[in-house]
Tab-separated table of C-alpha atoms and ligand atoms in Angstrom:
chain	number	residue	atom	x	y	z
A	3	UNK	CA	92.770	96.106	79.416
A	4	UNK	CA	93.659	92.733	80.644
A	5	UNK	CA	94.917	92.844	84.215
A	6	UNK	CA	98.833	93.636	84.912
A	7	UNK	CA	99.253	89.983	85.743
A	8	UNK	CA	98.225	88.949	81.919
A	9	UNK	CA	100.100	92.288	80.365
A	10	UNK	CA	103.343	91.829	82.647
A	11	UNK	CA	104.792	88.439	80.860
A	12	UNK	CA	104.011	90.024	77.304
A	13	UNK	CA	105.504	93.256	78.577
A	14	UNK	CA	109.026	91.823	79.757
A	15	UNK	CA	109.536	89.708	76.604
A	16	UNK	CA	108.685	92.998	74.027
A	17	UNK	CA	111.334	95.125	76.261
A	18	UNK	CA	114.208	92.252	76.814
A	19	UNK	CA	113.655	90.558	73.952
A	20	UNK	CA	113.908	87.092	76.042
A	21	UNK	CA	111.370	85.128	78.833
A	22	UNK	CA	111.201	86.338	82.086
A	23	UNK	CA	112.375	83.720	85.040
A	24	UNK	CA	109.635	84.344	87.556
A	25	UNK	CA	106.768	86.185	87.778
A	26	UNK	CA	104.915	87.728	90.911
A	27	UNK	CA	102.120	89.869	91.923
A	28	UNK	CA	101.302	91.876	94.879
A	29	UNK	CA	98.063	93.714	95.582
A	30	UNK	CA	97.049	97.214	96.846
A	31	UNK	CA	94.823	97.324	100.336
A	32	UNK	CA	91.867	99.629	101.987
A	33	UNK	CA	92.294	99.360	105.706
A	34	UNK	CA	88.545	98.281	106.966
A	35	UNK	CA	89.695	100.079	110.142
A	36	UNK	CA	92.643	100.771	112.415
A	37	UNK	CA	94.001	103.982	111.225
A	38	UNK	CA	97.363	105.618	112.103
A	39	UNK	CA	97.775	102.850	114.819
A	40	UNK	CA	100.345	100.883	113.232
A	41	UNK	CA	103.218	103.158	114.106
A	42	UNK	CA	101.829	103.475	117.592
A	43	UNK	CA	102.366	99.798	118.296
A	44	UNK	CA	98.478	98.895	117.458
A	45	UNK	CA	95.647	97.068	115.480
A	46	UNK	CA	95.097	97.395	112.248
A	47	UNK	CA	92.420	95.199	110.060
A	48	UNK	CA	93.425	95.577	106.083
A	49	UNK	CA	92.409	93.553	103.159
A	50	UNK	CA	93.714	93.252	99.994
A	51	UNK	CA	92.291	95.033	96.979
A	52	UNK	CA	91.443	92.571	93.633
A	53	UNK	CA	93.842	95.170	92.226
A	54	UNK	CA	97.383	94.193	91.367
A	55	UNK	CA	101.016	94.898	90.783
A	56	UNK	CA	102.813	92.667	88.706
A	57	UNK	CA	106.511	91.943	88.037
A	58	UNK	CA	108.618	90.053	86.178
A	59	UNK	CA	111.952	88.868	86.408
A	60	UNK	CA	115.404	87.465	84.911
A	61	UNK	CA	119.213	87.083	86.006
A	62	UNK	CA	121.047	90.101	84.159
A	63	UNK	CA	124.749	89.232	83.170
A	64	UNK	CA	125.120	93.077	83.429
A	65	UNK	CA	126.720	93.934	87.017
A	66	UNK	CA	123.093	95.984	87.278
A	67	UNK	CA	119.350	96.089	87.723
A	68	UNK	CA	117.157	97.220	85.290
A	69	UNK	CA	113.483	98.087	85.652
A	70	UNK	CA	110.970	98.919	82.849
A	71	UNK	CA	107.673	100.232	83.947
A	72	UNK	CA	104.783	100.325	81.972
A	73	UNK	CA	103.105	103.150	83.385
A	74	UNK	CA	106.070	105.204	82.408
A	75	UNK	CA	106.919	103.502	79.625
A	76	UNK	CA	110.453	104.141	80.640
A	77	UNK	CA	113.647	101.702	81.769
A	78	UNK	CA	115.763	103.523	85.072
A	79	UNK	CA	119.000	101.390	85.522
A	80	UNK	CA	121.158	101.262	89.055
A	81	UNK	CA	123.975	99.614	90.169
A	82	UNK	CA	125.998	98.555	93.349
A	83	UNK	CA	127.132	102.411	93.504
A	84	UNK	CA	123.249	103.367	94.082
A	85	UNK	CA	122.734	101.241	97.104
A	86	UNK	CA	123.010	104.101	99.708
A	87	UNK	CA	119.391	105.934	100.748
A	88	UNK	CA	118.214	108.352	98.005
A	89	UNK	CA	120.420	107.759	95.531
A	90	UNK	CA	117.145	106.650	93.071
A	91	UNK	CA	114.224	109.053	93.429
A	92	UNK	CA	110.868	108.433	92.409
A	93	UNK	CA	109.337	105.348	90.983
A	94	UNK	CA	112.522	103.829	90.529
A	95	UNK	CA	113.352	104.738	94.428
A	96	UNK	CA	110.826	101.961	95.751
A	97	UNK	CA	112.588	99.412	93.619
A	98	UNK	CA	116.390	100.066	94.508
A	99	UNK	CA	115.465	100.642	98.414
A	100	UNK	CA	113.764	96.573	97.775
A	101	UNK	CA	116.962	95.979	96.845
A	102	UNK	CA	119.093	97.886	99.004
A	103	UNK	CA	116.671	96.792	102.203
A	104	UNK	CA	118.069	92.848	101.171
A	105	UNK	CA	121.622	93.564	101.014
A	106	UNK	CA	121.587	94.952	104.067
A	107	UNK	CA	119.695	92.315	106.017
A	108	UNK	CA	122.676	90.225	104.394
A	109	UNK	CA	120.772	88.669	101.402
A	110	UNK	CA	122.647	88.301	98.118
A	111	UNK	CA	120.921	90.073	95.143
A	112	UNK	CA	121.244	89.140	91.885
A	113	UNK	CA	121.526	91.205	88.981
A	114	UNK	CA	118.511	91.404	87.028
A	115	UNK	CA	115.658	93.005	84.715
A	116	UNK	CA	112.818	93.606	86.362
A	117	UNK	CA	109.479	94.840	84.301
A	118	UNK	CA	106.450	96.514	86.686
A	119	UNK	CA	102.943	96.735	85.669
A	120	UNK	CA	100.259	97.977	88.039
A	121	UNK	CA	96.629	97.844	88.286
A	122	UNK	CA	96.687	99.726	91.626
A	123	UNK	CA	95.654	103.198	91.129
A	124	UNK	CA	98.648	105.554	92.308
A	125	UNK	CA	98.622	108.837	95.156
A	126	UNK	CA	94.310	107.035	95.584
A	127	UNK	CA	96.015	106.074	99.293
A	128	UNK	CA	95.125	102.246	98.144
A	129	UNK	CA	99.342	101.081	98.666
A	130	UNK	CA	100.401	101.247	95.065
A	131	UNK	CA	103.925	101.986	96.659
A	132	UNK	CA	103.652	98.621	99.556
A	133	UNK	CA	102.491	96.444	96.069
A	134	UNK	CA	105.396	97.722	94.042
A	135	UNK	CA	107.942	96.901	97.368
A	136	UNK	CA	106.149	93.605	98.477
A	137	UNK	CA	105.833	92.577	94.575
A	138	UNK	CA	109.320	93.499	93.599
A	139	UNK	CA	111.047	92.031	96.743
A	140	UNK	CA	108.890	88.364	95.901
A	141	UNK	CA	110.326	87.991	92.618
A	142	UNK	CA	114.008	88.931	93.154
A	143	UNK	CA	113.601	86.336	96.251
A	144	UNK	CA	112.272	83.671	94.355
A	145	UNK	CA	114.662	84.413	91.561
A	146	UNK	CA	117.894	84.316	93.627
A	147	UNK	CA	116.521	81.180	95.493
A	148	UNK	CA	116.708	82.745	99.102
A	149	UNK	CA	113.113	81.753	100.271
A	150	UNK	CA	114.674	80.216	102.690
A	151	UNK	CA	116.511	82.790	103.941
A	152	UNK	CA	113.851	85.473	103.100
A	153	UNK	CA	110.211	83.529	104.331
A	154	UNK	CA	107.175	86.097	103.440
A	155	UNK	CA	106.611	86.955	107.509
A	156	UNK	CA	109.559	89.095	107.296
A	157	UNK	CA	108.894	91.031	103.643
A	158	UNK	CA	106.817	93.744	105.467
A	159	UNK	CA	109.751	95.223	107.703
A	160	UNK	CA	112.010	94.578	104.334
A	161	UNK	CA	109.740	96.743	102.503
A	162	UNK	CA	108.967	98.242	105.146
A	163	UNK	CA	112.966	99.710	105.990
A	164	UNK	CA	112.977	100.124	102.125
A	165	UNK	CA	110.468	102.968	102.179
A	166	UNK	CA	111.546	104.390	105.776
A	167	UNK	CA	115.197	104.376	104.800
A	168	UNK	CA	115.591	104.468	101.286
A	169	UNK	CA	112.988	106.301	99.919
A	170	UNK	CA	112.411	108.184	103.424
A	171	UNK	CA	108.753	108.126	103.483
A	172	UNK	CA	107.900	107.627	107.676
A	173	UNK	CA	104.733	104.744	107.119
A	174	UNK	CA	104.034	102.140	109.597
A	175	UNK	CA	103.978	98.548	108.817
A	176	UNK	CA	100.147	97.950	107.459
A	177	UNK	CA	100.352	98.649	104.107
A	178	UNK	CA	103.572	96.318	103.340
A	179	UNK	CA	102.025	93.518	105.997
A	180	UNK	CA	98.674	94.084	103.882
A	181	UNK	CA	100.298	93.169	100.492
A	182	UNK	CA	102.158	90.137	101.733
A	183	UNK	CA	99.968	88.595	103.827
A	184	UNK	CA	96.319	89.265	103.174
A	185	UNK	CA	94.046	86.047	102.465
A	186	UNK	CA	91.490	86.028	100.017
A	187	UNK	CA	87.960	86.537	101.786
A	188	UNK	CA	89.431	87.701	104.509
A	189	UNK	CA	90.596	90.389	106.532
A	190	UNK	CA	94.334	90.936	108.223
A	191	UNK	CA	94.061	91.421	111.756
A	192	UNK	CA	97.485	92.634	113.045
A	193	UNK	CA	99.329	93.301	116.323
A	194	UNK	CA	101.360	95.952	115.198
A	195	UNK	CA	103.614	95.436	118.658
A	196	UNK	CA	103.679	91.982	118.593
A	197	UNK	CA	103.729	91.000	114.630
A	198	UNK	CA	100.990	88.255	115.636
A	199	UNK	CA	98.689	87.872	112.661
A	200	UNK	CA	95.252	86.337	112.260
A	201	UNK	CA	93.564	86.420	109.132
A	202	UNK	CA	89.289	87.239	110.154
A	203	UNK	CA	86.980	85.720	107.831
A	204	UNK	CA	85.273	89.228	105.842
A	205	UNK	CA	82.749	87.860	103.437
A	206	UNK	CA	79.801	90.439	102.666
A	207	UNK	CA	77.846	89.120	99.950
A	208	UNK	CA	76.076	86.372	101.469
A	209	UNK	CA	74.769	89.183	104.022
A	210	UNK	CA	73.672	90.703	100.868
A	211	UNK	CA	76.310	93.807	101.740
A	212	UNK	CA	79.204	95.235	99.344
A	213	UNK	CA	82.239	97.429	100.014
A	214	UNK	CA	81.948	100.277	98.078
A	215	UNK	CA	85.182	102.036	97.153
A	216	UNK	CA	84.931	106.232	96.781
A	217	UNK	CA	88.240	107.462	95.466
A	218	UNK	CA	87.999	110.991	95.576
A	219	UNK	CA	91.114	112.122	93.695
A	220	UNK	CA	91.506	114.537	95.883
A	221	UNK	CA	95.489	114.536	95.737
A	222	UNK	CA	97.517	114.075	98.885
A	223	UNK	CA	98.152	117.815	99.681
A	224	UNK	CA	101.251	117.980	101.918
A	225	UNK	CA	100.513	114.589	103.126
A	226	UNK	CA	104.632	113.663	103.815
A	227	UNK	CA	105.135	116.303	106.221
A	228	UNK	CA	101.471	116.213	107.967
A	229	UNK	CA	102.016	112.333	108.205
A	230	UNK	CA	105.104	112.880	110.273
A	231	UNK	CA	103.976	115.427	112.034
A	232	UNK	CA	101.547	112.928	113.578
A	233	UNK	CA	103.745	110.757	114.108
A	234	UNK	CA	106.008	112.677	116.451
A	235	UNK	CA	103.207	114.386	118.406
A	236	UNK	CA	102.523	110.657	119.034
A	237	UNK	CA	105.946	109.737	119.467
A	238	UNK	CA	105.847	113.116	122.154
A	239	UNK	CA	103.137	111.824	124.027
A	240	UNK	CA	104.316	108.673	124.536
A	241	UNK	CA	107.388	109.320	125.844
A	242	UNK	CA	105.533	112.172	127.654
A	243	UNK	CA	103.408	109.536	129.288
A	244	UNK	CA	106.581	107.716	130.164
A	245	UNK	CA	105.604	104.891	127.846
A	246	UNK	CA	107.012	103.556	124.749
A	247	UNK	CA	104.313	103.653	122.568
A	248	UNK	CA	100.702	104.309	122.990
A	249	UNK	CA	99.470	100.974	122.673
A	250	UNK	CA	100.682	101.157	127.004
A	251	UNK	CA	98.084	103.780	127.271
A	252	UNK	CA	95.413	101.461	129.644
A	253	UNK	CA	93.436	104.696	131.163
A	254	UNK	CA	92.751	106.796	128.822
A	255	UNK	CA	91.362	109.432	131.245
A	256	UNK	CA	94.402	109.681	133.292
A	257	UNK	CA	96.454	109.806	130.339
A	258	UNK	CA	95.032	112.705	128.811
A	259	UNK	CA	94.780	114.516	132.067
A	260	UNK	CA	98.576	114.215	132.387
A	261	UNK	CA	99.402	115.942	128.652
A	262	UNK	CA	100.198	119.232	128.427
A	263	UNK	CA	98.309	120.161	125.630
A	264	UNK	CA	95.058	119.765	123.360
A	265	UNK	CA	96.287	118.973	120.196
A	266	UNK	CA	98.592	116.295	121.599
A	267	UNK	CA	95.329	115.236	124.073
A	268	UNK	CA	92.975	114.522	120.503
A	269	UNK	CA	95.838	112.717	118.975
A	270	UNK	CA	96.414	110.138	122.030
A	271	UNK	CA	92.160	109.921	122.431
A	272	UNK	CA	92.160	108.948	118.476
A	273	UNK	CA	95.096	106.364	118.670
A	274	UNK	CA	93.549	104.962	121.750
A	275	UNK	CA	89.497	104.868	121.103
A	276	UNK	CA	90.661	103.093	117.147
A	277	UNK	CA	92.307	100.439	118.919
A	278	UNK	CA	89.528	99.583	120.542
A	279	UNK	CA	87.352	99.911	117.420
A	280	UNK	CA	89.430	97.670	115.829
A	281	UNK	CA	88.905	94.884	118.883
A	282	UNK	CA	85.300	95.454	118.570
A	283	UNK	CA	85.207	95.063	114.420
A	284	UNK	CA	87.510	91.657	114.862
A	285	UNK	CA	84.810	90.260	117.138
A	286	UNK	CA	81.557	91.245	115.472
A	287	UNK	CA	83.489	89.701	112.206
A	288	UNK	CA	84.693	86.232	114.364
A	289	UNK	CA	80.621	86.041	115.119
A	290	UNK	CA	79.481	86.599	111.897
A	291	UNK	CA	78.038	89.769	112.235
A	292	UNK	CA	79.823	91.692	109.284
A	293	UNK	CA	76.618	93.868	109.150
A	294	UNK	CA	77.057	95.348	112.306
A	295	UNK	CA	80.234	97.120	111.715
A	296	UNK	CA	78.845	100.140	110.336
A	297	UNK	CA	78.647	102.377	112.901
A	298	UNK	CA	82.273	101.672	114.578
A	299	UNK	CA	83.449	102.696	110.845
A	300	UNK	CA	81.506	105.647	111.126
A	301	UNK	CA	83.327	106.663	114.259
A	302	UNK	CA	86.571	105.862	112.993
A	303	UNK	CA	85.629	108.757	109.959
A	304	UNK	CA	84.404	111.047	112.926
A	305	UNK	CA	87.724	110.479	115.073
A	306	UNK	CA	89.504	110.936	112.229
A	307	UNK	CA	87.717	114.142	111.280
A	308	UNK	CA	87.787	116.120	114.495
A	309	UNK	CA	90.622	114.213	116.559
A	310	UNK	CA	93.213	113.247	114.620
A	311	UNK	CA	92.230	116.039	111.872
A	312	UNK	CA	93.328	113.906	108.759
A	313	UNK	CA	90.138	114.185	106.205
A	314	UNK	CA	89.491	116.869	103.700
A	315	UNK	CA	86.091	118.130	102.202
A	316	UNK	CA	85.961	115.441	99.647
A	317	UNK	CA	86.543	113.239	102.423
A	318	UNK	CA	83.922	114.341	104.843
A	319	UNK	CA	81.310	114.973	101.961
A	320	UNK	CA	81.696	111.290	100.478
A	321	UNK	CA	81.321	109.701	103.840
A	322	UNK	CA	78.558	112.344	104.919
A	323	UNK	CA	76.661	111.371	101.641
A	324	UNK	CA	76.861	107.820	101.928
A	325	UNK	CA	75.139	107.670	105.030
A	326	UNK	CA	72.547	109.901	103.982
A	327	UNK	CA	72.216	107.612	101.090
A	328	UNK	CA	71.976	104.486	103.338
A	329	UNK	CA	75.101	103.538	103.364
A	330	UNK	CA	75.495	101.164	106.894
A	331	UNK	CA	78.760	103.344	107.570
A	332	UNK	CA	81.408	105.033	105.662
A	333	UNK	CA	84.936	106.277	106.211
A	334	UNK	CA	88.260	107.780	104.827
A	335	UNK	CA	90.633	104.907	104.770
A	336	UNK	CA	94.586	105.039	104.589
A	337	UNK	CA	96.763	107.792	105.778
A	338	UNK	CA	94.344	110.877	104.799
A	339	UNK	CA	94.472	114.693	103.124
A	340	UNK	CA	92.863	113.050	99.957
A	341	UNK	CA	92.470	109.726	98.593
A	342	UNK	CA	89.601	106.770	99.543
A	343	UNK	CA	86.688	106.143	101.232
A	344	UNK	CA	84.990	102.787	101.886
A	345	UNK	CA	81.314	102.650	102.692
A	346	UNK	CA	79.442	99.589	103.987
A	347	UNK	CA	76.368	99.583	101.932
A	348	UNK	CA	73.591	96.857	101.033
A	349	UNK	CA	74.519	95.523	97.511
A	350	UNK	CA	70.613	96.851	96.450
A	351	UNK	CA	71.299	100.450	97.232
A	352	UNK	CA	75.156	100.518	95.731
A	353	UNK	CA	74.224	102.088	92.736
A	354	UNK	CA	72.204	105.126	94.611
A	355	UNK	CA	74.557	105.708	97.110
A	356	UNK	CA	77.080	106.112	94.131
A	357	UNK	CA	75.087	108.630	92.984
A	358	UNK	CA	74.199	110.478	96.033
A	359	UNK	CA	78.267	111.121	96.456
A	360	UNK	CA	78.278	112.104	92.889
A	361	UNK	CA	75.585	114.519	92.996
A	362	UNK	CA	77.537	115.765	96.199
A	363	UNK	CA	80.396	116.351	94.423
A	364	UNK	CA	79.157	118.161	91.433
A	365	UNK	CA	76.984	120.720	93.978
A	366	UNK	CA	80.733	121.424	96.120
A	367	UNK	CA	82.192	122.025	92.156
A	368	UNK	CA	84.517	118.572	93.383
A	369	UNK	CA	85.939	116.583	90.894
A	370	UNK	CA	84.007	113.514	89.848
A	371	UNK	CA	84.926	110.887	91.789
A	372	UNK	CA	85.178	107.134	91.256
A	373	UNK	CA	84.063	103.245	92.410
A	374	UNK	CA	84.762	100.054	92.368
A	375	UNK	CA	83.496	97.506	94.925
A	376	UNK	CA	86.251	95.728	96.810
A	377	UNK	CA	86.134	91.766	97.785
A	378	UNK	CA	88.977	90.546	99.924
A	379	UNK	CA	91.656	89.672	97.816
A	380	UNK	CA	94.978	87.754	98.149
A	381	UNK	CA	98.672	88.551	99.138
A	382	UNK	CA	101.598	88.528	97.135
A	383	UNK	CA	101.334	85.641	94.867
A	384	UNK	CA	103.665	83.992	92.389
A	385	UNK	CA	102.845	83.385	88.628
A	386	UNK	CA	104.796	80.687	86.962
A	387	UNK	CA	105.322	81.430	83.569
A	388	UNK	CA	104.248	78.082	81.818
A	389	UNK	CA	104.384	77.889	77.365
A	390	UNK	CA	103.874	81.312	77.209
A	391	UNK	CA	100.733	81.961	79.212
A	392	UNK	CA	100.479	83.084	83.279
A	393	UNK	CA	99.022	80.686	85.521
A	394	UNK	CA	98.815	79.148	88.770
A	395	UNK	CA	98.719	81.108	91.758
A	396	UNK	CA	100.447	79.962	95.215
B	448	GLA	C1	99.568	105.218	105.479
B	448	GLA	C2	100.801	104.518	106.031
B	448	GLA	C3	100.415	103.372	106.949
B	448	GLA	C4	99.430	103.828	108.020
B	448	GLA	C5	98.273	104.621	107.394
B	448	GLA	C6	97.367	105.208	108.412
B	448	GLA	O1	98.853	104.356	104.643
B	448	GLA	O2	101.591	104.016	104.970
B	448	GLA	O3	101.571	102.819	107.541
B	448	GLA	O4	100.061	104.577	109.009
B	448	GLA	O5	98.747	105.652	106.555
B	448	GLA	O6	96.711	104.212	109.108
């Protein structure tokens, strides 16, 4: 199958019977490291996945928006009447809170037809919901001409206040930052407090190393409620602390002696200990040393394990594998309870450490998992739709 950007164009003129306007893409993301520090005013380093969602786009002179999506193979229709929070659910819900999210920051929406095709594979914790968002809210910019009013450093808090108050899913800002921002060939170092962005060269191959992708499909079990539940015990030891986030925690020691209990005490060490990984992975990368990383991932998997207590088996037996395997490090990336994990291996042994999770997998009776390797990819991206064929990227 071609990728969504080739199918999308095709797509929209079979279902609307007419051109679309604009075309734009967004990808899906693995966080290299800097996990569940984005809501606590920290660092997080994602890059963008080769793996895209695309959309396409033209003026409706219905007063509504339409959106046909290919993996559904279905059209959901809304109007001015649906722009309150969870009025759409599902699939659909991501696309009217892109909306909604604009017309509350003040930005005039037009009617349109949207069609959504996605390359990104969905509930794999790789932000198939941030590319639908980022990708949607690109091409309904572009097509009501309010770039200006609407420049791509603020579409992560739009999608982001789409999916936090329309579709009422608590995330942080990395995964919407990650699909609008991210540079090819490199990685997205972000202040979560401050917004500042730098993009860190992340080039592997000429070190002779690949980023292997695991995706378990181990589902997200009860990941919505477990996700928040982090988030407040967070939330509670900040404000515990008397600080407003935990990015003010500057002695750890002292910090954990003051909370009141253990739970909360392996939370704050997690959140605290990953920012500094993340410090110490942007400067190994500005020197050039990508191949030294592998351990501080590593740590992030074992904070993540015992600390923070977001991995399941699959989880732990991919990354545990890995290493055994050869990988240079390995680690559950995204939010946790199922999903990815990324493993830093030597291009040579890619293969075998494939094969060493596999065989894992089959002696725990886990379903077989998947791989793809991951280069650093770019952001959102338009596609101008020239005599019938896609081309030209930003
Ligand atoms: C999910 C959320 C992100 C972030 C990660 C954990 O992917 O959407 O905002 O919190 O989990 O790092």
């Amino acid at each position: 199958m071609t990728p969504a950007l080739g199918r999308i164009g095709p797509a929209f003129s079979t279902v609307y019977r007419h051109e679309p306007a604009v075309v734009w893409s967004a990808p899906g993301r693995v966080n290299l490291i800097g996990e569940h520090t984005d809501y606590n005013a920290g660092f997080v380093l994602p890059f963008a996945l080769p793996h895209r969602t695309a959309v396409a786009v033209a003026r409706s002179e219905r007063p509504e928006w339409t959106v046909w999506s290919e993996a559904e193979d279905q059209s959901v229709t809304f109007g001015a009447a649906d722009m309150a929070p969870g009025r759409m659910s599902g699939w659909a819900g991501y696309v009217a809170g892109v909306v909604w999210a604009l017309r509350e920051a003040g930005i005039d929406v037009p009617f349109a037809r949207l069609a959504v095709a996605s390359d990104v594979p969905i509930g794999a914790g790789l932000s198939s919901s941030a590319a639908l968002e980022c990708s949607v809210l690109a091409a309904l910019v572009d097509l009501g001409g309010v770039s200006h009013r609407v420049p791509v450093a603020t579409w992560p808090a739009l999608a982001q206040r789409a999916e936090n108050a329309y579709v009422g899913v608590p995330c942080g800002i990395m995964d919407q930052s990650a699909a609008a921002l991210c540079r090819r060939g490199h990685a997205l170092f972000l202040d979560c407090r401050s917004q500042a962005v730098e993009q860190v060269p992340f080039e592997l191959e000429s070190a002779g190393l690949a980023m292997l992708i695991v995706d378990t499909h181990a589902s997200h079990r009860h990941t919505k409620n477990d996700y928040a539940a982090r988030r407040s015990t967070c939330e509670a030891a900040a404000l515990a602390l008397g600080i407003p986030s935990l990015r003010e925690v500057d002695d750890l020691a002292a910090a954990l002696a003051r909370l009141p209990d253990d739970v909360m005490r392996r939370r704050v060490r997690h959140v605290v200990t990953e920012n500094q990984r993340v410090l110490t992975v942007v400067g190994l990368l500005r020197s050039g040393a990508a191949p030294e990383i592998g351990p501080l991932l590593s740590a992030t998997h074992d904070s993540l394990r015992d600390d923070y207590e977001v991995t399941v088996g699959e989880l732990n037996v991919a990354v545990e594998a890995a290493l055994a395997a050869g990988a240079l490090g390995a680690r559950m990336t995204g939010g946790g309870f199922g999903g990815c994990v990324i493993a830093l291996v030597k291009i040579a042994d890619s293969d075998s450490v494939a094969d060493a999770v596999i065989s894992a997998f089959a002696a725990k009776r886990f379903a077989a998992p998947s791989f793809f390797v991951a280069t650093p990819s770019e952001g959102a991206a338009s596609s101008l739709r020239v005599a019938g064929s896609l081309g030209g990227a930003r």
